[in-house]
PDB file of C-alpha atoms in Angstrom:
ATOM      1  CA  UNK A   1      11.291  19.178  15.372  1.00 44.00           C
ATOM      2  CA  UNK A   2       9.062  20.972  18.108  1.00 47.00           C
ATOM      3  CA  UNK A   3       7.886  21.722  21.264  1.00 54.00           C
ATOM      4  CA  UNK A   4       6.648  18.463  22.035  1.00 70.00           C
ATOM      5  CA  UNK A   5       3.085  19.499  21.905  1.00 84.00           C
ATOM      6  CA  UNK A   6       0.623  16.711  20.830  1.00 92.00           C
ATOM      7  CA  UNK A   7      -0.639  17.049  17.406  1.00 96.00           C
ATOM      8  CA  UNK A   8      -4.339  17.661  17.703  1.00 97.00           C
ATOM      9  CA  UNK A   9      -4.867  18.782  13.440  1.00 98.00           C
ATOM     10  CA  UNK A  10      -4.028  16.642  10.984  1.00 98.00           C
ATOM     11  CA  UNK A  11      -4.543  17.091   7.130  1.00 98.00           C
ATOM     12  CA  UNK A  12      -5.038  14.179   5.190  1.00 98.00           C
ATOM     13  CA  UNK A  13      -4.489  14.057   1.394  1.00 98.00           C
ATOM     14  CA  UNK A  14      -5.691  11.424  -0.383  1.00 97.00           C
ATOM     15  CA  UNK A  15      -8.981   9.887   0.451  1.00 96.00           C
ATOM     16  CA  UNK A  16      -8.850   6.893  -1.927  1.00 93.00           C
ATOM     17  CA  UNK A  17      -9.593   3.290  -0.389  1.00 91.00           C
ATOM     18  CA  UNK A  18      -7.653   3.154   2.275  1.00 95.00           C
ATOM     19  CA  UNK A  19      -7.441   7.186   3.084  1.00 96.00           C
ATOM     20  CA  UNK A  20     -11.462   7.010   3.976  1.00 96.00           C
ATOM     21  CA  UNK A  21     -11.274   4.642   6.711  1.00 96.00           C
ATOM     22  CA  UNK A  22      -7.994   5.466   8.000  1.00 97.00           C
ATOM     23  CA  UNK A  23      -8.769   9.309   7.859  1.00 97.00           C
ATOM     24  CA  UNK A  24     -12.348   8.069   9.945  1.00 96.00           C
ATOM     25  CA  UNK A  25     -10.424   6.398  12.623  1.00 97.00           C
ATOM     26  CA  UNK A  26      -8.591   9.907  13.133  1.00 98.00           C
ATOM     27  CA  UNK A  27     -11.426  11.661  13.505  1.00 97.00           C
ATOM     28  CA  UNK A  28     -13.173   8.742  15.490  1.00 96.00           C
ATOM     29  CA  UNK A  29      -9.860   9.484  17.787  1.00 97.00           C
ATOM     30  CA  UNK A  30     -10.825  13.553  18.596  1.00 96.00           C
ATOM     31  CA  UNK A  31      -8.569  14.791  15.980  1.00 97.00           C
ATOM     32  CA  UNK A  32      -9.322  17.923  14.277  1.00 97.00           C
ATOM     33  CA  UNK A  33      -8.956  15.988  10.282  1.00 98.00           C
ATOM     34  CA  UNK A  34      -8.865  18.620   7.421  1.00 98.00           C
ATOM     35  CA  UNK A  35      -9.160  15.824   4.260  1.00 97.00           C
ATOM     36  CA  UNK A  36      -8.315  16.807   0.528  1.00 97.00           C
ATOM     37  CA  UNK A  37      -8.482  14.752  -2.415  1.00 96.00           C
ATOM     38  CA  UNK A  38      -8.157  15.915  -6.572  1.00 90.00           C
ATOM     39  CA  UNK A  39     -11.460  13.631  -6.609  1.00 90.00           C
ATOM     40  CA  UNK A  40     -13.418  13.937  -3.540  1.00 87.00           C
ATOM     41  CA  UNK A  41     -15.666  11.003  -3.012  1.00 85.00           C
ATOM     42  CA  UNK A  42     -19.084  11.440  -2.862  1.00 87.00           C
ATOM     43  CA  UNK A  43     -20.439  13.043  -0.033  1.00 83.00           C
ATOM     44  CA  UNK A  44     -22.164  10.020   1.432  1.00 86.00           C
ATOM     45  CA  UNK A  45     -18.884   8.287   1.478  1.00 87.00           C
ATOM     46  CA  UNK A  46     -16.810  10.960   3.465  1.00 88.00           C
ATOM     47  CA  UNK A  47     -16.035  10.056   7.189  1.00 90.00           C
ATOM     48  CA  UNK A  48     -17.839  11.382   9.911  1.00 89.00           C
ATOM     49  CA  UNK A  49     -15.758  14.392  11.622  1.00 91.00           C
ATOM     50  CA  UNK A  50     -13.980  14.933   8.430  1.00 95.00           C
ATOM     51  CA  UNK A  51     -13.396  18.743   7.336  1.00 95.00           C
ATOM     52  CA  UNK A  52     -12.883  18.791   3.488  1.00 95.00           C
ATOM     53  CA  UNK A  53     -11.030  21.662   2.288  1.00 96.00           C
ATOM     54  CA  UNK A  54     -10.303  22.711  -1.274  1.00 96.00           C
ATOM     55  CA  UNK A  55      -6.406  21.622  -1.526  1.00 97.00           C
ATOM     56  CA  UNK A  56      -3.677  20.201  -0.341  1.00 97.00           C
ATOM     57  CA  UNK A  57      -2.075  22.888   0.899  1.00 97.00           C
ATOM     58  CA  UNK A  58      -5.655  23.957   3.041  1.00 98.00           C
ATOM     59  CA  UNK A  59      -5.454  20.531   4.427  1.00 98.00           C
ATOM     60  CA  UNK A  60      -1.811  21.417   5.903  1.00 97.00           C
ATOM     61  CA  UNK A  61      -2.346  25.056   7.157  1.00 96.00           C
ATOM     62  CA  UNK A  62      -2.354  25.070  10.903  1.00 93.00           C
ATOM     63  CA  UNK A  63      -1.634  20.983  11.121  1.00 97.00           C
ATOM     64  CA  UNK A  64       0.620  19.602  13.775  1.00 97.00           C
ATOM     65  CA  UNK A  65       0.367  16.599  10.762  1.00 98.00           C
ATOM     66  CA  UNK A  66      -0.130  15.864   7.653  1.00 98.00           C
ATOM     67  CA  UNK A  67      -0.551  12.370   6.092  1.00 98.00           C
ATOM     68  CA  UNK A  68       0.272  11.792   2.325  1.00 98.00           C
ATOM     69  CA  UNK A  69      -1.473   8.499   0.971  1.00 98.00           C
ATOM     70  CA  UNK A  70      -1.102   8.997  -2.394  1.00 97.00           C
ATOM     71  CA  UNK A  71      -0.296   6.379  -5.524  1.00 94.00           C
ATOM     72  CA  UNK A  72       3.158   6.695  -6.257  1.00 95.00           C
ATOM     73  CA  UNK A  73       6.330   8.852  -5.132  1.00 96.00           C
ATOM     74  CA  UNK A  74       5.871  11.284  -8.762  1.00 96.00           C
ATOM     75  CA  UNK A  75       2.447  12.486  -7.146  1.00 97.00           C
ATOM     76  CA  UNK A  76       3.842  12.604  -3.679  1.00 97.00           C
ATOM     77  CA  UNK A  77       6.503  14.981  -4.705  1.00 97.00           C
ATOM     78  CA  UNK A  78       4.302  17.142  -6.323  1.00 97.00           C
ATOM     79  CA  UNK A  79       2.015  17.773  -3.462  1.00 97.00           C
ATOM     80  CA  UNK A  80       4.885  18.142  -1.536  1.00 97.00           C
ATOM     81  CA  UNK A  81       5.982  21.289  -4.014  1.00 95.00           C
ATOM     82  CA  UNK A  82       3.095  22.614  -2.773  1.00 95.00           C
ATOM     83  CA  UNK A  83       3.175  22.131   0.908  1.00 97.00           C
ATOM     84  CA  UNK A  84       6.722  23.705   1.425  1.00 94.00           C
ATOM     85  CA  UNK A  85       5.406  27.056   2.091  1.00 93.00           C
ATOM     86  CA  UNK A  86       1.835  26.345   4.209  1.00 96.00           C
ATOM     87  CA  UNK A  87       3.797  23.547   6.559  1.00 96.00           C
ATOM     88  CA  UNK A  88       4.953  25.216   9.683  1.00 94.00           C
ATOM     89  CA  UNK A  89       7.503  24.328  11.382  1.00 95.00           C
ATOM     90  CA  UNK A  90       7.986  21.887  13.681  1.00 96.00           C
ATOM     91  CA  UNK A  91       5.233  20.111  12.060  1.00 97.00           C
ATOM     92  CA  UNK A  92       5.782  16.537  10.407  1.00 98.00           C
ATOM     93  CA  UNK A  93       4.534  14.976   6.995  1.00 98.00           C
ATOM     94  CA  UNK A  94       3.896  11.563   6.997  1.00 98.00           C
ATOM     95  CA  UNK A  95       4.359   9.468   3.868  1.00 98.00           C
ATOM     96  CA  UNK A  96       2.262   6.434   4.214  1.00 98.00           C
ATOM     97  CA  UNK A  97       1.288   5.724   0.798  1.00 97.00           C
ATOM     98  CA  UNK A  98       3.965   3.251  -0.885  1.00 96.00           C
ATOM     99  CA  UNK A  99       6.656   5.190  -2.606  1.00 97.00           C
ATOM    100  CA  UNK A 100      10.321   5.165  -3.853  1.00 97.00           C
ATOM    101  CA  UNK A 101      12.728   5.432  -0.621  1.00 97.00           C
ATOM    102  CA  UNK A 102      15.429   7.286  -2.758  1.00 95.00           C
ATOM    103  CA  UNK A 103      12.461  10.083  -3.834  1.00 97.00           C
ATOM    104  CA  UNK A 104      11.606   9.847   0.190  1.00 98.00           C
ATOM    105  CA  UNK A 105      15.358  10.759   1.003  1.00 97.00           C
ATOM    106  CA  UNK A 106      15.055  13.653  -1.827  1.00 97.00           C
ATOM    107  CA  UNK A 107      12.248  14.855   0.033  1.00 97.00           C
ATOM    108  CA  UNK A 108      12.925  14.726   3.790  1.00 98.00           C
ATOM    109  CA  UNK A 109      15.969  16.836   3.321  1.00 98.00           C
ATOM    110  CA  UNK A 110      13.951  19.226   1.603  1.00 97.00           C
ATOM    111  CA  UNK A 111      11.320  19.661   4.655  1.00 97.00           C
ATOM    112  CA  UNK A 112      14.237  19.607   7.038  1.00 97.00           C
ATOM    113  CA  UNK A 113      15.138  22.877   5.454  1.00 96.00           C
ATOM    114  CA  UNK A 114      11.922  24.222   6.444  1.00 96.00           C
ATOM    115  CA  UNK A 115      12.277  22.798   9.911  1.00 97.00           C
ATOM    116  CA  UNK A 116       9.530  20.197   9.201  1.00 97.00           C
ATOM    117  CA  UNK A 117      10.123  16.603   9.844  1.00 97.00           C
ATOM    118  CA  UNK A 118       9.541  13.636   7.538  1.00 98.00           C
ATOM    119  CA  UNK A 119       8.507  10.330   8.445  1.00 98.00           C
ATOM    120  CA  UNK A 120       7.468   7.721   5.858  1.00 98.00           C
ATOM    121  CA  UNK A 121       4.931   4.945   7.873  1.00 98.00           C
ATOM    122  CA  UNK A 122       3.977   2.639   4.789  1.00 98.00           C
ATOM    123  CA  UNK A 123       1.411   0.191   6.237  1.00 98.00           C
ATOM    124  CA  UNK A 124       0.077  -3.121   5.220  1.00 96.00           C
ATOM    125  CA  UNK A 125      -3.351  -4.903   5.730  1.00 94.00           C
ATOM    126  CA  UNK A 126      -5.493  -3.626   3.266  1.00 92.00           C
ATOM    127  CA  UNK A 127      -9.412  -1.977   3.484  1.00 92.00           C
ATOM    128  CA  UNK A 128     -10.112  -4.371   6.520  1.00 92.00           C
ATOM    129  CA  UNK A 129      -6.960  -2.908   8.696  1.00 95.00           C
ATOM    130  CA  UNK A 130      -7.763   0.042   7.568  1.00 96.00           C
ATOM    131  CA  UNK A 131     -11.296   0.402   8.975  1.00 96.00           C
ATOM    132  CA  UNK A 132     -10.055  -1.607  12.200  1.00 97.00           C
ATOM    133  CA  UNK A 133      -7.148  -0.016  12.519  1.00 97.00           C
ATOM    134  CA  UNK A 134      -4.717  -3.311  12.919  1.00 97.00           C
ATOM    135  CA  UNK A 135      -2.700  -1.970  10.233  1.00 98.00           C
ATOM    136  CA  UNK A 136       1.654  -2.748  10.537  1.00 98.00           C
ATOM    137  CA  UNK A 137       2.792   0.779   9.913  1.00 98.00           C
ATOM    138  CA  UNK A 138       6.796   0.955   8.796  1.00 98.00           C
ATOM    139  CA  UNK A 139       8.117   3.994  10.014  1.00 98.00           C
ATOM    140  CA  UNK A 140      11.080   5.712   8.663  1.00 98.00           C
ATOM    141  CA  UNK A 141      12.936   8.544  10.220  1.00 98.00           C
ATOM    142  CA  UNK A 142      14.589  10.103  13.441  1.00 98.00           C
ATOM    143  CA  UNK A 143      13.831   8.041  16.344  1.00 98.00           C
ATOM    144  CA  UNK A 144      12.477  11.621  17.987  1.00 97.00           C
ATOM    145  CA  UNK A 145      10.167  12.387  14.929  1.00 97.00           C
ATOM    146  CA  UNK A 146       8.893   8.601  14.806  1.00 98.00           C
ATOM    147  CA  UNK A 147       8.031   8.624  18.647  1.00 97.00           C
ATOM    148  CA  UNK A 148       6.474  12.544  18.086  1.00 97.00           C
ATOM    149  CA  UNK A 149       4.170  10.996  14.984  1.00 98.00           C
ATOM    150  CA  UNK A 150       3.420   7.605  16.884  1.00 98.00           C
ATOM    151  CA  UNK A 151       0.326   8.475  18.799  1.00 97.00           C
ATOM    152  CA  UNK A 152      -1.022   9.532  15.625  1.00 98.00           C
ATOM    153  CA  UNK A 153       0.468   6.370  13.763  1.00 98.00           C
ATOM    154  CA  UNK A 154      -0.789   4.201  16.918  1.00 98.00           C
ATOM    155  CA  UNK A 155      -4.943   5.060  15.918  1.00 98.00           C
ATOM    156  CA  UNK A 156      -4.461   3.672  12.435  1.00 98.00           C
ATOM    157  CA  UNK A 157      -1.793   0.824  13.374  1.00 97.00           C
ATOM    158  CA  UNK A 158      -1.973  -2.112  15.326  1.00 96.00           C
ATOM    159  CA  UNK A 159       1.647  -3.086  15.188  1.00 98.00           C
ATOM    160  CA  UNK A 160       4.301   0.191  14.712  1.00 98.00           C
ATOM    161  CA  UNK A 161       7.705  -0.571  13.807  1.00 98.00           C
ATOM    162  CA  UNK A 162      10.218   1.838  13.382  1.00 98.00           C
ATOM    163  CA  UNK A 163      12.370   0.446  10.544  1.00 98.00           C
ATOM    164  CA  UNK A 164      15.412   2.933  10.322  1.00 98.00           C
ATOM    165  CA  UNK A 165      16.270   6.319   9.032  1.00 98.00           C
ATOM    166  CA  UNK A 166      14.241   7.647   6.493  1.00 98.00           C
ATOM    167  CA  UNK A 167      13.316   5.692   3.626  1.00 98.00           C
ATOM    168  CA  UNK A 168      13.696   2.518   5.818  1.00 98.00           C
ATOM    169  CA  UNK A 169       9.844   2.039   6.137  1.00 98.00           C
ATOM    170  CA  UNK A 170       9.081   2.762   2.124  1.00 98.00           C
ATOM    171  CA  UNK A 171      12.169   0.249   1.740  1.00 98.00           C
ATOM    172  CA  UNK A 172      10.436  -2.117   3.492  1.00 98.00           C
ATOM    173  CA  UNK A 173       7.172  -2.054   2.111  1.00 98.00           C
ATOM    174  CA  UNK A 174       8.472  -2.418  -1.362  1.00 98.00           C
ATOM    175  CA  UNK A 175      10.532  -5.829   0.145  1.00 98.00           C
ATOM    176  CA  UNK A 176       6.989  -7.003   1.980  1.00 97.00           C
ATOM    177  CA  UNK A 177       5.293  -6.614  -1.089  1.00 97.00           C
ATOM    178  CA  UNK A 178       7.447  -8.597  -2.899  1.00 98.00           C
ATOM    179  CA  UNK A 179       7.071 -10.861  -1.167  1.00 97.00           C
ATOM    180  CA  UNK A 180       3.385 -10.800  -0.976  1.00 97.00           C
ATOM    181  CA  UNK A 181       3.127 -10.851  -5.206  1.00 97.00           C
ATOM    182  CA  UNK A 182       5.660 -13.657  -5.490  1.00 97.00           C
ATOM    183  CA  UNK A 183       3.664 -15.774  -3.007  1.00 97.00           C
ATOM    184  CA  UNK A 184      -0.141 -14.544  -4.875  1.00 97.00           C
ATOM    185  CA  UNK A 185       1.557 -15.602  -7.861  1.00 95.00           C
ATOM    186  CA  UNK A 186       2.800 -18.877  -6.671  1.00 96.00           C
ATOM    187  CA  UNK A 187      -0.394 -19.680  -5.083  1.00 97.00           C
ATOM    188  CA  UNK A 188      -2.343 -18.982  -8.664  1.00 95.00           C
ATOM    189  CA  UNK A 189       0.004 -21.201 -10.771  1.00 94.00           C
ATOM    190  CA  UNK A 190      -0.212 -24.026  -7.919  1.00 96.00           C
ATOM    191  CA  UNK A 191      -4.005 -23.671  -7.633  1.00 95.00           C
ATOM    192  CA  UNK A 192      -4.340 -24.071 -11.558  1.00 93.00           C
ATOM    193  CA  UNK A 193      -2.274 -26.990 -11.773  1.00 94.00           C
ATOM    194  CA  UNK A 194      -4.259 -28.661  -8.832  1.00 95.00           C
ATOM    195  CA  UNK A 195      -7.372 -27.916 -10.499  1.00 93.00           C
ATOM    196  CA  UNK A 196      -6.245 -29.583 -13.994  1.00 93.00           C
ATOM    197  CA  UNK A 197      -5.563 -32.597 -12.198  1.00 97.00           C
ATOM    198  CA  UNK A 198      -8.899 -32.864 -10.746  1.00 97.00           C
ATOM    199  CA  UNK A 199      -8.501 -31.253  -6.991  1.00 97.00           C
ATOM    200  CA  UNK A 200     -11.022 -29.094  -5.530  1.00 97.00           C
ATOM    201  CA  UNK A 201      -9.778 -25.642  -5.446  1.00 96.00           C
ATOM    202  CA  UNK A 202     -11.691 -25.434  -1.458  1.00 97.00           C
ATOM    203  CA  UNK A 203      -9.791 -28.315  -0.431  1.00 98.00           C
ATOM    204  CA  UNK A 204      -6.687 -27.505  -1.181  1.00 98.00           C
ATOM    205  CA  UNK A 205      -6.575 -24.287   0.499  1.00 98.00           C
ATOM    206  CA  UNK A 206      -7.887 -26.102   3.200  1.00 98.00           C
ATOM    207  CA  UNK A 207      -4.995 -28.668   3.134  1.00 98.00           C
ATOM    208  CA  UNK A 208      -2.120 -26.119   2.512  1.00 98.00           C
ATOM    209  CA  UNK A 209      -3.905 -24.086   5.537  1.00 98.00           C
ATOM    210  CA  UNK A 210      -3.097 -26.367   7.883  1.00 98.00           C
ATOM    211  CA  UNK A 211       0.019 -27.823   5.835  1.00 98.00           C
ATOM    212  CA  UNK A 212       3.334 -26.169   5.374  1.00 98.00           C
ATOM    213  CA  UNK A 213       2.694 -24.202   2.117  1.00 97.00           C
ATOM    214  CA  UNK A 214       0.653 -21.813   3.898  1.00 98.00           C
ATOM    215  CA  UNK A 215       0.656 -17.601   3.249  1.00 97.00           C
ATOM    216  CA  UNK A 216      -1.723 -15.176   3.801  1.00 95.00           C
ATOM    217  CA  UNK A 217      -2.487 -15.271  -0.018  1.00 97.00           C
ATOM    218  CA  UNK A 218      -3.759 -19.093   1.184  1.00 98.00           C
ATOM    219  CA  UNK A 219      -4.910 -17.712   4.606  1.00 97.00           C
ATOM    220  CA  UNK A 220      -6.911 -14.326   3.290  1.00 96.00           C
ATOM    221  CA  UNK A 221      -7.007 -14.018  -0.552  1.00 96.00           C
ATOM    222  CA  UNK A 222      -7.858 -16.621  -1.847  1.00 97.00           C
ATOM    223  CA  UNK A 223     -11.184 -17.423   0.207  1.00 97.00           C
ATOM    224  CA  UNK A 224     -12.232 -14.020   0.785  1.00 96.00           C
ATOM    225  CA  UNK A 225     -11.017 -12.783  -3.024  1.00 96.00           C
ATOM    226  CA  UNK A 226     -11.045 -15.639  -5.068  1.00 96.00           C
ATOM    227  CA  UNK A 227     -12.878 -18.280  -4.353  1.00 96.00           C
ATOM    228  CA  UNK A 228     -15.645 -16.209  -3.995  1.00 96.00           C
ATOM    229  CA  UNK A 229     -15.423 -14.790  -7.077  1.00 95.00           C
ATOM    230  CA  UNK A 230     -15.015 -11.206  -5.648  1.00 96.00           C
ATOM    231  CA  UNK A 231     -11.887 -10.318  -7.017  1.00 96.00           C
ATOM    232  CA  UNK A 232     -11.835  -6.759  -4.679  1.00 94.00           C
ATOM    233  CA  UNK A 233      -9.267  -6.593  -2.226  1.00 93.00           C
ATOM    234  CA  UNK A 234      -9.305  -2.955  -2.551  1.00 89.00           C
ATOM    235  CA  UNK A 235      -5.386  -3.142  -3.504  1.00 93.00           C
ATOM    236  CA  UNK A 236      -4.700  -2.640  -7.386  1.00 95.00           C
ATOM    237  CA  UNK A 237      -2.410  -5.023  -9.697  1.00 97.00           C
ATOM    238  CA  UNK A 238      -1.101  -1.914 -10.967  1.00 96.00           C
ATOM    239  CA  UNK A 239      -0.312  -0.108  -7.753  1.00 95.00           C
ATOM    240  CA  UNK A 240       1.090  -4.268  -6.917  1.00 97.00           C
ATOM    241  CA  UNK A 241       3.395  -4.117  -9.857  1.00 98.00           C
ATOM    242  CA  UNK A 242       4.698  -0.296  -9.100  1.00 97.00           C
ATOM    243  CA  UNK A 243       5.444  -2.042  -4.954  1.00 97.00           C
ATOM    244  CA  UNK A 244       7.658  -5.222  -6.520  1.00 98.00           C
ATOM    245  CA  UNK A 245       9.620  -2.883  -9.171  1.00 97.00           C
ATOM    246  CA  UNK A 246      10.756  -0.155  -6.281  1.00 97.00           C
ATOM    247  CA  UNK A 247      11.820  -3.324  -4.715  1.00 97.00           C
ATOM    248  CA  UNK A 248      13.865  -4.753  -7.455  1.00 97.00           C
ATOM    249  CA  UNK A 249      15.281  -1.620  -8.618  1.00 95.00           C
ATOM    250  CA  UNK A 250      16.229  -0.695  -5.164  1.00 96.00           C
ATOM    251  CA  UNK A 251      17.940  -4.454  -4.573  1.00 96.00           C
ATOM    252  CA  UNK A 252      19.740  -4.215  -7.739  1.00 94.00           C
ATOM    253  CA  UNK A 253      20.986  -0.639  -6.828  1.00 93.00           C
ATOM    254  CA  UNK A 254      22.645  -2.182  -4.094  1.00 93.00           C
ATOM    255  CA  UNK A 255      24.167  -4.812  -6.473  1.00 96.00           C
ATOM    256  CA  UNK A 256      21.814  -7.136  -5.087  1.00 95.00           C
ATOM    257  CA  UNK A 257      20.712  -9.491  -7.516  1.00 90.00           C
ATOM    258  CA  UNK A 258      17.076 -10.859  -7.328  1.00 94.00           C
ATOM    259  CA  UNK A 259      16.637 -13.667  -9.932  1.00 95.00           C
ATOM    260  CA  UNK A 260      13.029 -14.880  -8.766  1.00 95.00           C
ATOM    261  CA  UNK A 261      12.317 -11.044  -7.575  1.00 96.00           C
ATOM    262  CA  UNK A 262      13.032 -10.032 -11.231  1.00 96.00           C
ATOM    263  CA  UNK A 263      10.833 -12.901 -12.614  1.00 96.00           C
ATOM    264  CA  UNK A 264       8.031 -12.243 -10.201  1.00 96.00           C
ATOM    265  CA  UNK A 265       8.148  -8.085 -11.546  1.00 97.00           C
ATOM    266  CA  UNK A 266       8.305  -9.807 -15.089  1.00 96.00           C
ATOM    267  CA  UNK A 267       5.043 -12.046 -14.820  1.00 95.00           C
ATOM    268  CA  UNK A 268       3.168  -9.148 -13.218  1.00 96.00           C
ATOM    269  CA  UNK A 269       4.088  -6.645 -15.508  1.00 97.00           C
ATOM    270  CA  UNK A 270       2.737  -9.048 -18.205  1.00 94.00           C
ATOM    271  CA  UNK A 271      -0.519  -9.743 -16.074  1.00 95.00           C
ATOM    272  CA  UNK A 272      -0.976  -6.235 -16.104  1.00 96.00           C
ATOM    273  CA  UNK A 273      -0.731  -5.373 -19.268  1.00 96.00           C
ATOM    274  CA  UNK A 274      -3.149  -8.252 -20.161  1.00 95.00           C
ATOM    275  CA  UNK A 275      -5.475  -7.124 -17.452  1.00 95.00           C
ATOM    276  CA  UNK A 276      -5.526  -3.290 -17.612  1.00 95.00           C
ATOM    277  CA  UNK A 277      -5.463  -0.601 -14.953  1.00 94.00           C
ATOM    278  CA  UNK A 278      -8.758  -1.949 -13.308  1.00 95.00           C
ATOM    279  CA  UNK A 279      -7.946  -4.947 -12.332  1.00 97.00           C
ATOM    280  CA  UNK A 280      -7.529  -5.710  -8.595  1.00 97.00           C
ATOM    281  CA  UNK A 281      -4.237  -7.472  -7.475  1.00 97.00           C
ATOM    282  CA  UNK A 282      -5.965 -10.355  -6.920  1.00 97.00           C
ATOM    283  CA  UNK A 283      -6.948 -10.740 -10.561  1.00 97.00           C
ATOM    284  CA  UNK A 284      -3.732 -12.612 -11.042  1.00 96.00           C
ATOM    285  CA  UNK A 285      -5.447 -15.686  -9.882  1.00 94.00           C
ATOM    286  CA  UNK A 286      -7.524 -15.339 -13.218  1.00 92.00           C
ATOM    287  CA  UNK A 287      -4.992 -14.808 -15.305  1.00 92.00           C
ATOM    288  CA  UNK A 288      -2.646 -17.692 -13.325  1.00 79.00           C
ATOM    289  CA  UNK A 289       0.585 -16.008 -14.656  1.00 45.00           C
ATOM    290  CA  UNK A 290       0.319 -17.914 -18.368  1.00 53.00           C
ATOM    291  CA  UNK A 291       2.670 -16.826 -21.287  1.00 48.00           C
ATOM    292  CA  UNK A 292       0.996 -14.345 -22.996  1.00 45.00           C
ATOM    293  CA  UNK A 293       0.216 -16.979 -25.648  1.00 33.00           C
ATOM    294  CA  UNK A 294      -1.561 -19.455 -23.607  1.00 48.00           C
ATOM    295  CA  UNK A 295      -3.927 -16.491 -22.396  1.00 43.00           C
ATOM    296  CA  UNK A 296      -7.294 -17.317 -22.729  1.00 43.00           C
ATOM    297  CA  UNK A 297     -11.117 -17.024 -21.285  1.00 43.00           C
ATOM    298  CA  UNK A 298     -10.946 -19.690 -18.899  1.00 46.00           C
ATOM    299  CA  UNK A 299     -10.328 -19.505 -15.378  1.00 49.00           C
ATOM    300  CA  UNK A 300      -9.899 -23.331 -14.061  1.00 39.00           C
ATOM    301  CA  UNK A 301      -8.403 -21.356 -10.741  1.00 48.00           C
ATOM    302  CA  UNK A 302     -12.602 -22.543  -9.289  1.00 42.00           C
TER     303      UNK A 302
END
């Protein structure tokens, strides 16, 4: 995809929640970071070393990379309408936002015509592994183009794995966080029962910590999130809910049935609703996946 040069610019579009830290650790790094987002945050909340620029397509003139972490694969594709003509190539676009592998596929062939490489590097961990940089990045793509990117995907990741061909990492996320929702759920109904019995919500994630039921929605969200009557992980139940469908949809294009996936998309989707767009993924813990007609004020989650 190029001469092998390192890549010393990258653009950076989307400077949400996780695009501010991780777009700091870049710069943090020495690179030359030329950030763009529809809504800029305020100024005060821009990384040191950062370069905004007016556009998308500003942020990827003259870049050896540019990083995409955007909401969902309609927006992605859409910037990426826009980037066909400024990319240059033997430069590589990096898709690390959480999007739909077969849109990702769609894409990468289009940026091969241009000679530009695609490599979707989803990443768990949140805000925290964001601003650490102990992020798992899931990279999709040529093994050549994955180890070109991976100095780059090496500041912002603790753990890199190279998951397949393209589409493999976004594939993957969508099956992690599927995982991760069915698990938040399960922890939320098992935490409400415990606490109509009588238990102490801090003792049994205590217990179950040490016990065989343990997750990282025991291990992380619930005391940091939940317990402490936060409620901001920094990770939305709507962008949640967008995750666990790309992963049923994809399984069942595959004629790969997922009964408890499919119920786990259902009782989100209806937490959602109930919720609205604000509400952070952990939120489910308030509403404790109830029928709609058991909803209520209460929260006996604490």
């Amino acid at each position: 995809m190029s001469d092998g040069a390192p890549i010393r610019t990258v653009g950076f579009v989307g400077l949400g929640h996780m695009g501010r830290p991780m777009s700091r650790r870049l710069a943090e790094a020495g690179l030359r970071v030329l950030g763009h987002d529809p809504a800029p945050p305020p100024a005060g909340e821009l990384p040191d070393g950062l370069t905004l620029v007016a556009s998308a397509a500003d942020a990827a003139r003259g870049a050896g990379a540019v990083i995409l972490m955007l909401p969902n694969s309609d927006i992605v594709e859409g910037v990426v309408d826009g980037l066909l003509d400024v990319l240059q190539a033997g430069s590589a676009l990096i898709d690390m936002g959480s999007s739909r592998p077969l849109s990702t596929q769609k894409i990468a062939a289009r940026t091969a015509e241009r000679g530009v490489a695609f490599v979707d590097a989803p990443v768990s961990g949140g805000v925290k592994g964001a601003e650490s940089g102990t992020l798992t990045v899931m990279a999709g793509g040529a093994a050549a183009d994955v180890d070109r990117v991976r100095p780059v995907l090496d500041v912002l990741g603790g753990t890199v794995v190279h998951a397949g061909d393209v589409g493999a990492g976004h594939a993957l996320k969508a099956f992690n966080n599927l995982l991760s929702a069915s698990h938040l759920l399960a922890t939320a109904e098992v935490m409400r029962a415990g606490s109509r019995f009588g238990l102490d919500p801090a003792v049994m994630i205590d217990a179950i910590n040490s016990s065989s039921g343990r997750c990282a929605s025991t291990e992380v969200k619930w005391p940091n999130f939940v317990l402490s009557d936060r409620y901001d992980s920094g990770f939305g139940l709507s962008l949640m809910l967008k995750d666990i469908r790309i992963a049923a949809e994809l399984a069942e294009a595959q004629d790969t049935p997922l009964p408890f996936g499919r119920a786990a998309v259902d009782l989100w989707a209806a937490a959602a609703e109930d919720l609205g767009p604000d509400a952070d993924q952990t939120d489910i813990a308030r509403w404790h996946g109830r029928p709609q007609a058991e909803h209520g004020n209460d929260d006996p989650a604490r």
